[in-house]
Short mmCIF file of C-alpha atoms and ligand atoms in Angstrom, two decimals:
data_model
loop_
_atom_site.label_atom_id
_atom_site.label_comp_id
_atom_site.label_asym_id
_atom_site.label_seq_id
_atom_site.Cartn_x
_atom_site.Cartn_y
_atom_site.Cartn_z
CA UNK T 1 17.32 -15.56 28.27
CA UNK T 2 13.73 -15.57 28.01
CA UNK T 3 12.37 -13.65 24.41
CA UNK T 4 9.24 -12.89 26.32
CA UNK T 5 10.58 -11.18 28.65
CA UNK T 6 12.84 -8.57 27.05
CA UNK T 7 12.75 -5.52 25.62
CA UNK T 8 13.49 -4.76 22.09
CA UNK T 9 16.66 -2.85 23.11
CA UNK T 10 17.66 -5.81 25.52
CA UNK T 11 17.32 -8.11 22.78
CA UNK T 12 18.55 -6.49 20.18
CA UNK T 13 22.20 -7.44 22.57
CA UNK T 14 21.75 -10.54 24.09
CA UNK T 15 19.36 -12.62 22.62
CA UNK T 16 20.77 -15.91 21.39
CA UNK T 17 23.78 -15.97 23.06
CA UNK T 18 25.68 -17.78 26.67
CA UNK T 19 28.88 -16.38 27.33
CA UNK T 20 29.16 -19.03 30.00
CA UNK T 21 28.51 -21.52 27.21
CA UNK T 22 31.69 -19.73 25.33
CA UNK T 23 34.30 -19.61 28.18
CA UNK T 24 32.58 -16.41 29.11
CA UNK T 25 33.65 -14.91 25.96
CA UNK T 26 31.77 -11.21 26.25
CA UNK T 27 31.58 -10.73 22.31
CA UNK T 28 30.29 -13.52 20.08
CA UNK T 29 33.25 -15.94 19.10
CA UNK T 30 33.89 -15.89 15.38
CA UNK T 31 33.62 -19.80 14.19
CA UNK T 32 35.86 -19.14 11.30
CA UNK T 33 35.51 -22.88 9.82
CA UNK T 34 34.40 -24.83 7.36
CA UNK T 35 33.37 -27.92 8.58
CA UNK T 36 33.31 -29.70 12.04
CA UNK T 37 35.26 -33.09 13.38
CA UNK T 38 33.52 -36.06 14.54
CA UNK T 39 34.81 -38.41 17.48
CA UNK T 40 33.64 -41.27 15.54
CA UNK T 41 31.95 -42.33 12.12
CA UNK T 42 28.99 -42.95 14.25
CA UNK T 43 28.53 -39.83 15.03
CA UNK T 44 29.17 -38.33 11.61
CA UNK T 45 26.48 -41.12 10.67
CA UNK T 46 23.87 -39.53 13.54
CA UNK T 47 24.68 -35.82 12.34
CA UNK T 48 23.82 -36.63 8.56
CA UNK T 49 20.71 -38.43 10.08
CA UNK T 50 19.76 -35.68 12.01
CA UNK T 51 19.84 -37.88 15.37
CA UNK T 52 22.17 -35.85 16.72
CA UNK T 53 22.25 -31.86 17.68
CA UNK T 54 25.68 -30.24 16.68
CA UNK T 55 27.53 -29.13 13.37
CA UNK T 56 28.60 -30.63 10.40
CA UNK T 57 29.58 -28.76 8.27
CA UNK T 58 29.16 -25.02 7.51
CA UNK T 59 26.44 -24.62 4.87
CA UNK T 60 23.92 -26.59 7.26
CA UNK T 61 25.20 -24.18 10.28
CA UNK T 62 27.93 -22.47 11.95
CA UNK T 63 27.43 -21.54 15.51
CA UNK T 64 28.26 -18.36 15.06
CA UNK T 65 25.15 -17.80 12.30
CA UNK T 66 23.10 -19.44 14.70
CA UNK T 67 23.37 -16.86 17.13
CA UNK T 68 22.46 -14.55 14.21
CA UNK T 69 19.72 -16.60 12.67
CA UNK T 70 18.14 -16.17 16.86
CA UNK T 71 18.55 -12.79 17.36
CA UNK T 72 16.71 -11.93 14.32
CA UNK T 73 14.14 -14.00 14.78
CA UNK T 74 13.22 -12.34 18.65
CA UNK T 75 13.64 -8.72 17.37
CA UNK T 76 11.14 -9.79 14.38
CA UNK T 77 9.13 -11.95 17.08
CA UNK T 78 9.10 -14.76 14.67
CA UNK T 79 9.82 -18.35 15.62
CA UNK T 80 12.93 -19.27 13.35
CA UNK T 81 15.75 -16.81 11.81
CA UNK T 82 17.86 -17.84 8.63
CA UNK T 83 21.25 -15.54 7.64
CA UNK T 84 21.99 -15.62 3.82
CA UNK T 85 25.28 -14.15 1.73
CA UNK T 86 22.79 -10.90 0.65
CA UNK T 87 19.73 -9.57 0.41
CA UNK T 88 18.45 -11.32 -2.59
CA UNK T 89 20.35 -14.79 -1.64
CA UNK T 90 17.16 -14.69 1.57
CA UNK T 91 14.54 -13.07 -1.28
CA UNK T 92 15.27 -15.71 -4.01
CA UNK T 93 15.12 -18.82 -1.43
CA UNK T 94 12.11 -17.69 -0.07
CA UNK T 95 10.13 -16.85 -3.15
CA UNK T 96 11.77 -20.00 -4.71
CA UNK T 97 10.67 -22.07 -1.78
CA UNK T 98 7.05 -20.83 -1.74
CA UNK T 99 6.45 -21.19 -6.00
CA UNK T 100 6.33 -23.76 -8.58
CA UNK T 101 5.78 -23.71 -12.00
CA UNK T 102 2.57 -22.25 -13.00
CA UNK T 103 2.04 -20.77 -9.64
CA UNK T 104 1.60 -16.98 -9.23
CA UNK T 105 3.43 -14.18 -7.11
CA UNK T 106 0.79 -10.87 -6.23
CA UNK T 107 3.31 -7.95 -5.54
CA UNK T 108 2.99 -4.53 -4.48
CA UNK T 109 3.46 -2.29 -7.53
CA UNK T 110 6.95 -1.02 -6.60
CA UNK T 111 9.83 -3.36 -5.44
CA UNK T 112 13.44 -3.45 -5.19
CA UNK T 113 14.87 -3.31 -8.76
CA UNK T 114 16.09 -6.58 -8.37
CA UNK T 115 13.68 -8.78 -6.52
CA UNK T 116 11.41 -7.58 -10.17
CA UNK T 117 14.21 -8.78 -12.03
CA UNK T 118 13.86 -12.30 -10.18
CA UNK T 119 10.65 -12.03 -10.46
CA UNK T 120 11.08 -11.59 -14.18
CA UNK T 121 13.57 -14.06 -14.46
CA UNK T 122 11.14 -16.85 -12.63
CA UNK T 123 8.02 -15.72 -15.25
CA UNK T 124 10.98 -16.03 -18.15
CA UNK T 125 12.30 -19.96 -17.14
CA UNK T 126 9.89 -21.32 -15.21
CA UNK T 127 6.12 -20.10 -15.93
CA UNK T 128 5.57 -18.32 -12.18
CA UNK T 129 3.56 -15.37 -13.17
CA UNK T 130 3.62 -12.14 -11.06
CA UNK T 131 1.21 -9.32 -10.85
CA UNK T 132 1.40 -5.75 -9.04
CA UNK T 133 -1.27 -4.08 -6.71
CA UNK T 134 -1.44 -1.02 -5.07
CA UNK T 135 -2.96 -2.61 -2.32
CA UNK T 136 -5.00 0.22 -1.50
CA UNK T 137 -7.96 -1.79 -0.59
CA UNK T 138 -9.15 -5.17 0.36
CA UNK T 139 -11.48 -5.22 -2.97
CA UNK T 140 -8.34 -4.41 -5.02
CA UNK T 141 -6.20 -6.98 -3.50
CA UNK T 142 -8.65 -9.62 -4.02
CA UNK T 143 -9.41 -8.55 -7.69
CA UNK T 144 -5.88 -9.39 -8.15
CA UNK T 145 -5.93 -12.78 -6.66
CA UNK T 146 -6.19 -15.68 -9.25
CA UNK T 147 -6.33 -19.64 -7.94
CA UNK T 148 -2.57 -20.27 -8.13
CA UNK T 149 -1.39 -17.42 -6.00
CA UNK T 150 0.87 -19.10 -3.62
CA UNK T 151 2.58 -15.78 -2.40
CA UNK T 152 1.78 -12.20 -1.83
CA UNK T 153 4.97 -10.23 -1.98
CA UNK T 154 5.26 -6.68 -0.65
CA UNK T 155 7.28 -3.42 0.27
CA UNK T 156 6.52 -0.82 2.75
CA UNK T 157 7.53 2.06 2.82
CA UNK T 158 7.85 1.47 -1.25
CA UNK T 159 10.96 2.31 -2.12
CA UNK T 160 11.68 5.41 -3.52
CA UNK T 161 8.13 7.39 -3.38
CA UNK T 162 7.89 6.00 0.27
CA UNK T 163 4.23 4.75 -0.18
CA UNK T 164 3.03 2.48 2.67
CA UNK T 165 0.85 -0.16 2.54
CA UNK T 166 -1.43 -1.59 5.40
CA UNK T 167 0.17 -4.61 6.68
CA UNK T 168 -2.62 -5.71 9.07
CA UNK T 169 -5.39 -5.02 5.94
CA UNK T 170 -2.80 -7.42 3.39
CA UNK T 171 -2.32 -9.89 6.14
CA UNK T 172 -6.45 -10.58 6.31
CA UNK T 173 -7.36 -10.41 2.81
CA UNK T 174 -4.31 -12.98 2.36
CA UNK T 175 -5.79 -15.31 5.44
CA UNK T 176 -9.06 -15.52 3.75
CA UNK T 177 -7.73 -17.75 0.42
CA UNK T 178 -4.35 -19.11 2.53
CA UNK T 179 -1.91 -17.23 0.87
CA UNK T 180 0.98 -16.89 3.04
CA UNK T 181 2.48 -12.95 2.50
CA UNK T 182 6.43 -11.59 2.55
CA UNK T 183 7.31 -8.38 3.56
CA UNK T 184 10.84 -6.91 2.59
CA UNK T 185 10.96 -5.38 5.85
CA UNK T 186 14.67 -3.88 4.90
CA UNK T 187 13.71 -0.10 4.94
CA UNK T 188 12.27 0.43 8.36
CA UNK T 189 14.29 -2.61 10.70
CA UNK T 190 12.52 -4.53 13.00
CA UNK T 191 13.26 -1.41 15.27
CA UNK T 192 10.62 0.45 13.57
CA UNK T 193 8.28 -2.00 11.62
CA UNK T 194 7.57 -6.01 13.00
CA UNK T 195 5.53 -7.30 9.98
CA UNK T 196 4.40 -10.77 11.84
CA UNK T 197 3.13 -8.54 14.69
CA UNK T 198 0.52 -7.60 11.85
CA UNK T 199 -0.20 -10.98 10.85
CA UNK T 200 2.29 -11.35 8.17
CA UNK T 201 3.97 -14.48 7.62
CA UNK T 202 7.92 -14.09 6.25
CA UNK T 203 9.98 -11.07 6.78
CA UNK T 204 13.02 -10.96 4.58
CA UNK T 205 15.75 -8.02 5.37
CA UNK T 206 18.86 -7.36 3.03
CA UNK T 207 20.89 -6.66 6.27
CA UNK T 208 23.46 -4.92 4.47
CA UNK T 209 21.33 -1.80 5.04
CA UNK T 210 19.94 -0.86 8.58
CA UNK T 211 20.61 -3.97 10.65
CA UNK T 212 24.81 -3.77 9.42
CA UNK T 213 24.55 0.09 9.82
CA UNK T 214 27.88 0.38 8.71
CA UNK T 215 28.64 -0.19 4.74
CA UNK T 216 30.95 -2.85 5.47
CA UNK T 217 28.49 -6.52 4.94
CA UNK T 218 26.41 -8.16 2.15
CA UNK T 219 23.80 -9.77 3.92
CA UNK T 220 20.72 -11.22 3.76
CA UNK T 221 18.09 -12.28 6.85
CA UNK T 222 14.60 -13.92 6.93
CA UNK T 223 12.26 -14.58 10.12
CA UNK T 224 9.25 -16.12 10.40
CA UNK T 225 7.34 -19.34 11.23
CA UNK T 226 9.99 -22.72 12.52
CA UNK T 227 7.89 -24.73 9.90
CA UNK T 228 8.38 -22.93 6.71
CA UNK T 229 12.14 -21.54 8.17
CA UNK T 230 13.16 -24.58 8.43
CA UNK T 231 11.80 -26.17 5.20
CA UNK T 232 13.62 -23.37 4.14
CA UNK T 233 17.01 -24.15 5.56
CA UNK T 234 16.59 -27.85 4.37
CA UNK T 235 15.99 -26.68 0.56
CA UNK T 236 16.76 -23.62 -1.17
CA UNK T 237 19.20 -22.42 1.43
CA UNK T 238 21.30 -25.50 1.58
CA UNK T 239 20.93 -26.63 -1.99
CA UNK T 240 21.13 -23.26 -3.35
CA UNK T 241 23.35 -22.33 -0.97
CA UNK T 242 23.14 -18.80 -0.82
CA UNK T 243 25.18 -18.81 3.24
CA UNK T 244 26.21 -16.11 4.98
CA UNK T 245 30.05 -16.04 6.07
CA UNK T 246 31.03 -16.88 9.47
CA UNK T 247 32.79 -13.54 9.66
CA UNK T 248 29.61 -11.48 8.27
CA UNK T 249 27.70 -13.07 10.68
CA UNK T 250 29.96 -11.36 13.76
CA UNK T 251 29.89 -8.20 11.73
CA UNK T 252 26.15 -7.96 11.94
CA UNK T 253 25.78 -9.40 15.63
CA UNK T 254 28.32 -5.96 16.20
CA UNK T 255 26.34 -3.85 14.43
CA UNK T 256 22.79 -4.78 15.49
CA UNK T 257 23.78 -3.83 19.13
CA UNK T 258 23.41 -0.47 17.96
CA UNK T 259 20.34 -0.86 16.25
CA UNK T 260 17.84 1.32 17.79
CA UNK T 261 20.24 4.25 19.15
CA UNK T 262 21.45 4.20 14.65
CA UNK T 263 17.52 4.22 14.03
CA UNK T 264 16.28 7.10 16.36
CA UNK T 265 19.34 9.52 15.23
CA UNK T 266 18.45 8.42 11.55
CA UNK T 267 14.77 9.39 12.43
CA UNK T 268 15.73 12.75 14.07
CA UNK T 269 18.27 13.72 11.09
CA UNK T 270 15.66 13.09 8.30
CA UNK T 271 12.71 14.54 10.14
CA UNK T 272 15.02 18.14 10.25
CA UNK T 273 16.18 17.53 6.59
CA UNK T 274 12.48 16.82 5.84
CA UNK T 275 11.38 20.00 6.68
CA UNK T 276 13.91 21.83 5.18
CA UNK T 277 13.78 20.02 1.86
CA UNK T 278 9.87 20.81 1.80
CA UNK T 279 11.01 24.65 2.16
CA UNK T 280 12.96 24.97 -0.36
CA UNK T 281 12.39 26.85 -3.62
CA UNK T 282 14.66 24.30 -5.89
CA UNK T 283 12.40 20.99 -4.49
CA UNK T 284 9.66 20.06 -6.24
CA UNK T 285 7.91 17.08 -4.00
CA UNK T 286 9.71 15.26 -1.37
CA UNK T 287 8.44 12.20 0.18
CA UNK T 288 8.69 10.91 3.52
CA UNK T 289 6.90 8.69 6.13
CA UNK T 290 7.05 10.40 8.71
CA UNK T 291 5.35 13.45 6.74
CA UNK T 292 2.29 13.93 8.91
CA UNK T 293 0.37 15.85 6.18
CA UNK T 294 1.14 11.95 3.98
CA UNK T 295 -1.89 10.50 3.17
CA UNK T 296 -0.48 7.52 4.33
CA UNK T 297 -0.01 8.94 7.81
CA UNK T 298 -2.78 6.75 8.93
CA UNK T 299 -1.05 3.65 8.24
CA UNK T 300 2.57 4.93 9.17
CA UNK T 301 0.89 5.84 13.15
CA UNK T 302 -0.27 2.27 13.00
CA UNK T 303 2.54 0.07 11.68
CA UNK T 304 5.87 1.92 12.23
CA UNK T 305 7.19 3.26 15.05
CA UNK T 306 9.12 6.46 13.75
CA UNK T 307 8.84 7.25 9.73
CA UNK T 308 12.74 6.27 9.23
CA UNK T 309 15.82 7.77 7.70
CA UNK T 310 14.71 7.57 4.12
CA UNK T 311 13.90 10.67 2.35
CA UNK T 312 12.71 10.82 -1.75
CA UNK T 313 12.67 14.21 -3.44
CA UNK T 314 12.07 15.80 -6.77
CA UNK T 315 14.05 19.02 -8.15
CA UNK T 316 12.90 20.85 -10.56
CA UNK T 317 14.16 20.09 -14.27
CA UNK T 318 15.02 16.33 -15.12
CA UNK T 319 18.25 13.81 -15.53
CA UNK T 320 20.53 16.66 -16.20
CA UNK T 321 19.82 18.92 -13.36
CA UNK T 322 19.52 16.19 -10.80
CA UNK T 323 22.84 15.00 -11.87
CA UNK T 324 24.15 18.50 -12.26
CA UNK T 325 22.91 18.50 -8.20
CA UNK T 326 24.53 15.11 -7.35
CA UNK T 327 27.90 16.58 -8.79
CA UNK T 328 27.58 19.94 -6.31
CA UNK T 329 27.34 17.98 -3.14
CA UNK T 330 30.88 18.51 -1.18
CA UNK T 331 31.04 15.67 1.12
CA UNK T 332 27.80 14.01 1.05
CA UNK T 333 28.50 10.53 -0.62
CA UNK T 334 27.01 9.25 -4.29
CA UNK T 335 26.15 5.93 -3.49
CA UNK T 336 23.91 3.27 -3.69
CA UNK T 337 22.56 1.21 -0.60
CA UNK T 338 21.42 3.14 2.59
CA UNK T 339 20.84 2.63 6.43
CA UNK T 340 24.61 3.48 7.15
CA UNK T 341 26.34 6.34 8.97
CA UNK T 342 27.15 8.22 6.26
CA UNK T 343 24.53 9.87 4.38
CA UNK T 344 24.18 8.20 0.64
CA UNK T 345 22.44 10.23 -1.74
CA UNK T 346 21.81 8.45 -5.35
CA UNK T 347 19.30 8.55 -8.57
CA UNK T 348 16.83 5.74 -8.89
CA UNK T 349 16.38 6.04 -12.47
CA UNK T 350 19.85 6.05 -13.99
CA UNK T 351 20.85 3.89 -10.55
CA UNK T 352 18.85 1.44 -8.42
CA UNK T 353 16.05 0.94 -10.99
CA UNK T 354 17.70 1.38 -14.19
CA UNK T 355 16.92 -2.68 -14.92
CA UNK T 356 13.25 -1.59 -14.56
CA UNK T 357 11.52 -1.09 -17.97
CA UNK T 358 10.46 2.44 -18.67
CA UNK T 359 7.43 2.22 -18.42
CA UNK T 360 7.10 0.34 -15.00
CA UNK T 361 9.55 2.98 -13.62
CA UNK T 362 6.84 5.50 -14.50
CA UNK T 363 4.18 3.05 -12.71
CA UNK T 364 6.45 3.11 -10.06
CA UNK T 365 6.55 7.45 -10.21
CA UNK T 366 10.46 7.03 -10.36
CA UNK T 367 10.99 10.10 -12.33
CA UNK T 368 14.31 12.10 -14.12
CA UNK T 369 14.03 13.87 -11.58
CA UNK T 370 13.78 11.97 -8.61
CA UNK T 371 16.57 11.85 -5.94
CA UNK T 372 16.99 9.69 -2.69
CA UNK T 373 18.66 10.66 0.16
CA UNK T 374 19.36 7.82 2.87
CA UNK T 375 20.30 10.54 6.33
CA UNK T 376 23.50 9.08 7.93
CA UNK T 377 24.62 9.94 11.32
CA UNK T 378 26.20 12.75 10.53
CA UNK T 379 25.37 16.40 12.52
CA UNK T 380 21.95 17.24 10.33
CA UNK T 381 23.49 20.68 10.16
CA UNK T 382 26.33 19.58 8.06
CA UNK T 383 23.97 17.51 6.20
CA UNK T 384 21.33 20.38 5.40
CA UNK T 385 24.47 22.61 4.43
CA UNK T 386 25.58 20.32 2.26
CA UNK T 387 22.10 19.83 0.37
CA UNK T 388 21.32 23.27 0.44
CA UNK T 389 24.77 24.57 -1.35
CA UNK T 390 24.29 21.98 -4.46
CA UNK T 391 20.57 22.94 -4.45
CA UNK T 392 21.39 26.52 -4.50
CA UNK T 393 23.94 25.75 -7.56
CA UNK T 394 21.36 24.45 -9.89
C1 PLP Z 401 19.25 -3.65 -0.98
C2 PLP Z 401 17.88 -4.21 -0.99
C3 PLP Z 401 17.65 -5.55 -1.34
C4 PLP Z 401 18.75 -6.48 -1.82
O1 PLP Z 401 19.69 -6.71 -0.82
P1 PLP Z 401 21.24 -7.07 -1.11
O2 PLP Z 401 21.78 -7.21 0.27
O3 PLP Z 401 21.82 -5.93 -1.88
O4 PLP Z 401 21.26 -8.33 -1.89
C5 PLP Z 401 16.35 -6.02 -1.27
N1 PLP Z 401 15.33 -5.22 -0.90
C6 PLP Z 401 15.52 -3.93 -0.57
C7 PLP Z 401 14.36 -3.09 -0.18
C8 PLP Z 401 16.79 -3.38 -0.60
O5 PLP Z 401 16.97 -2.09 -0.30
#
């Protein structure tokens, strides 16, 4: 099947994959193996030598992955896909691949608790440096560039305030000193957000969110140029071998099908639960993309396609009262992660950035009081209910 061709919602089914190719197997087949057999020692010779198309063994590929590794790479409109084991198994083997000792990593100033820890953890062992920007401006961004940047590293929506951050506006300050830029694209999907479509150069996803849709996979994607992809594939992914699973793989070919039908109910839920959250006497701030009164609106109408199922809010009082609410909610689930159908509802400072230092956190606005809400598929009635009751409690 021709990418060009296709629509996103076509794609987002068949891209990558000939049933006729499969004994017109309709679903994916699940390559459940390890390794592959040869016919001869020849050809195990021409595999390892790379004269040869076809499997060896399944940390260099798995046909399954493969179909994976495609599919992602036409719904991101990049020109290679890789599938990793999680999120931060595709973040760490691209950042690792693109640094050095004594090189330097310009972030946005907010990121996924983790990828700072890596970050941290690279400054700590191995002299890469890191710095944050707002990346507000192109003046700011380039203030913050020193000679050995080799990456700019960033988040939008920033997770949890939901700042955004002009993709196009990164992607040509970056172009101007050769500084190839990442975007964590995991909040929004490729459904709603196509960073290389705005000149970016890597997109990294931790699939277990959005593209999975279903709380069921740890997984990691990355899309981009076939160059860097496959230097990529040939280095940090297979000798830090960070894989995906065969099996995870056919999990998230299952779920993706889904994809945009998940995305435009989780837009519709949080837009109602938006407004109703905004109402309410007990709610401080709340925070959302697709708020058209944002400041950011500008950028949101530009880059995403709906403002996503991703809601921040602040109560009034601090850690006790927000876990006091937490504790009131009847079937809405305390959890970590998001994107799935079930709405997950956790607290950013005590949770998802308690590694951050105090005093970044408050750089990063992620106060006491700060809740986020990722809007499942649930009816938004039941949702709102829900909310409202423990709200009304406190
Ligand atoms: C969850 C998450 C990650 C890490 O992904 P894992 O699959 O948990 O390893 C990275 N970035 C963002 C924005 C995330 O939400």
């Amino acid at each position: 099947m021709s990418k060009k061709h296709k629509r996103f919602e076509t794609t987002v089914i068949h891209e990558g994959y000939d049933s006729q190719k499969m004994l017109g197997s309709l679903a994916t087949p699940l390559f459940q193996t390890s390794t592959y057999t040869f016919e001869s020692a020849e050809q195990g010779e021409r595999r390892f030598a790379g004269e040869e198309e076809g499997y060896a063994y399944s940390r260099l590929g798995n046909p399954t992955v493969t179909v994976l590794g495609e599919r992602i790479a036409a719904l991101e409109k990049g020109e290679r896909g890789l599938a990793f084991g999680s999120g931060m198994a595709a973040v760490s083997a691209v950042l690792i691949a693109l640094t050095k000792t004594g090189d330097h990593v310009l972030c946005s100033s907010g990121l996924y608790g983790c990828t700072f820890g890596l970050l941290t953890m690279m400054n700590d062992k191995y002299n890469i440096t890191h710095d944050f920007s707002a990346m507000e401006s192109k003046e700011g961004i380039r203030l913050r560039i020193k000679p050995e940047t080799t990456c700019i590293y960033v988040e939008t929506p920033i997770n949890p305030t939901m700042k955004l951050i002009d993709l196009q506006m990164v992607a040509e300050v970056a172009r101007e000193y050769n500084i190839p830029v990442v975007v964590d694209n995991t909040f929004s999907s490729p459904y709603l957000q196509r960073p290389l479509e705005q000149g970016c150069d890597v997109v990294v996803h931790s699939a277990t969110k959005y593209i999975g849709g279903h709380g069921d996979v740890v997984a990691g994607l990355v899309a981009g140029k076939k160059d860097f992809l496959d230097s990529v594939a040939m280095t940090t992914q297979k000798d830090m071998g960070g894989i995906i699973s065969p099996f995870d793989a056919w999990l998230l070919l299952r779920g993706l099908k889904t994809l945009p039908i998940r995305m435009d109910r989780h837009c519709d839920n949080a837009e109602k639960i938006f407004e109703k959250l905004r109402n309410h006497s007990k709610v401080a701030n709340v925070y959302y993309p697709g708020d058209e009164s944002h400041p950011d609106y500008p950028i949101r109408e530009k880059q995403m396609k709906r403002g996503g199922g991703l809601i921040s809010f602040e109560i009034h009082g601090g850690k006790v009262e927000a876990q006091q609410f937490l504790n009131k909610l009847s079937f809405l689930k305390i959890a970590v992660s998001l994107g799935d159908a079930e709405t997950l509802i956790q607290h950013p400072a005590s949770m998802t950035h308690a590694v951050v230092p105090e005093e970044a956190r408050q750089e990063m606005r992620i106060t006491d009081e700060l809740i986020r809400l990722s809007v499942g598929l649930e009816a938004w009635e039941d949702i709102w209910e829900d909310l409202d009751q423990a709200l009304n409690l406190l």
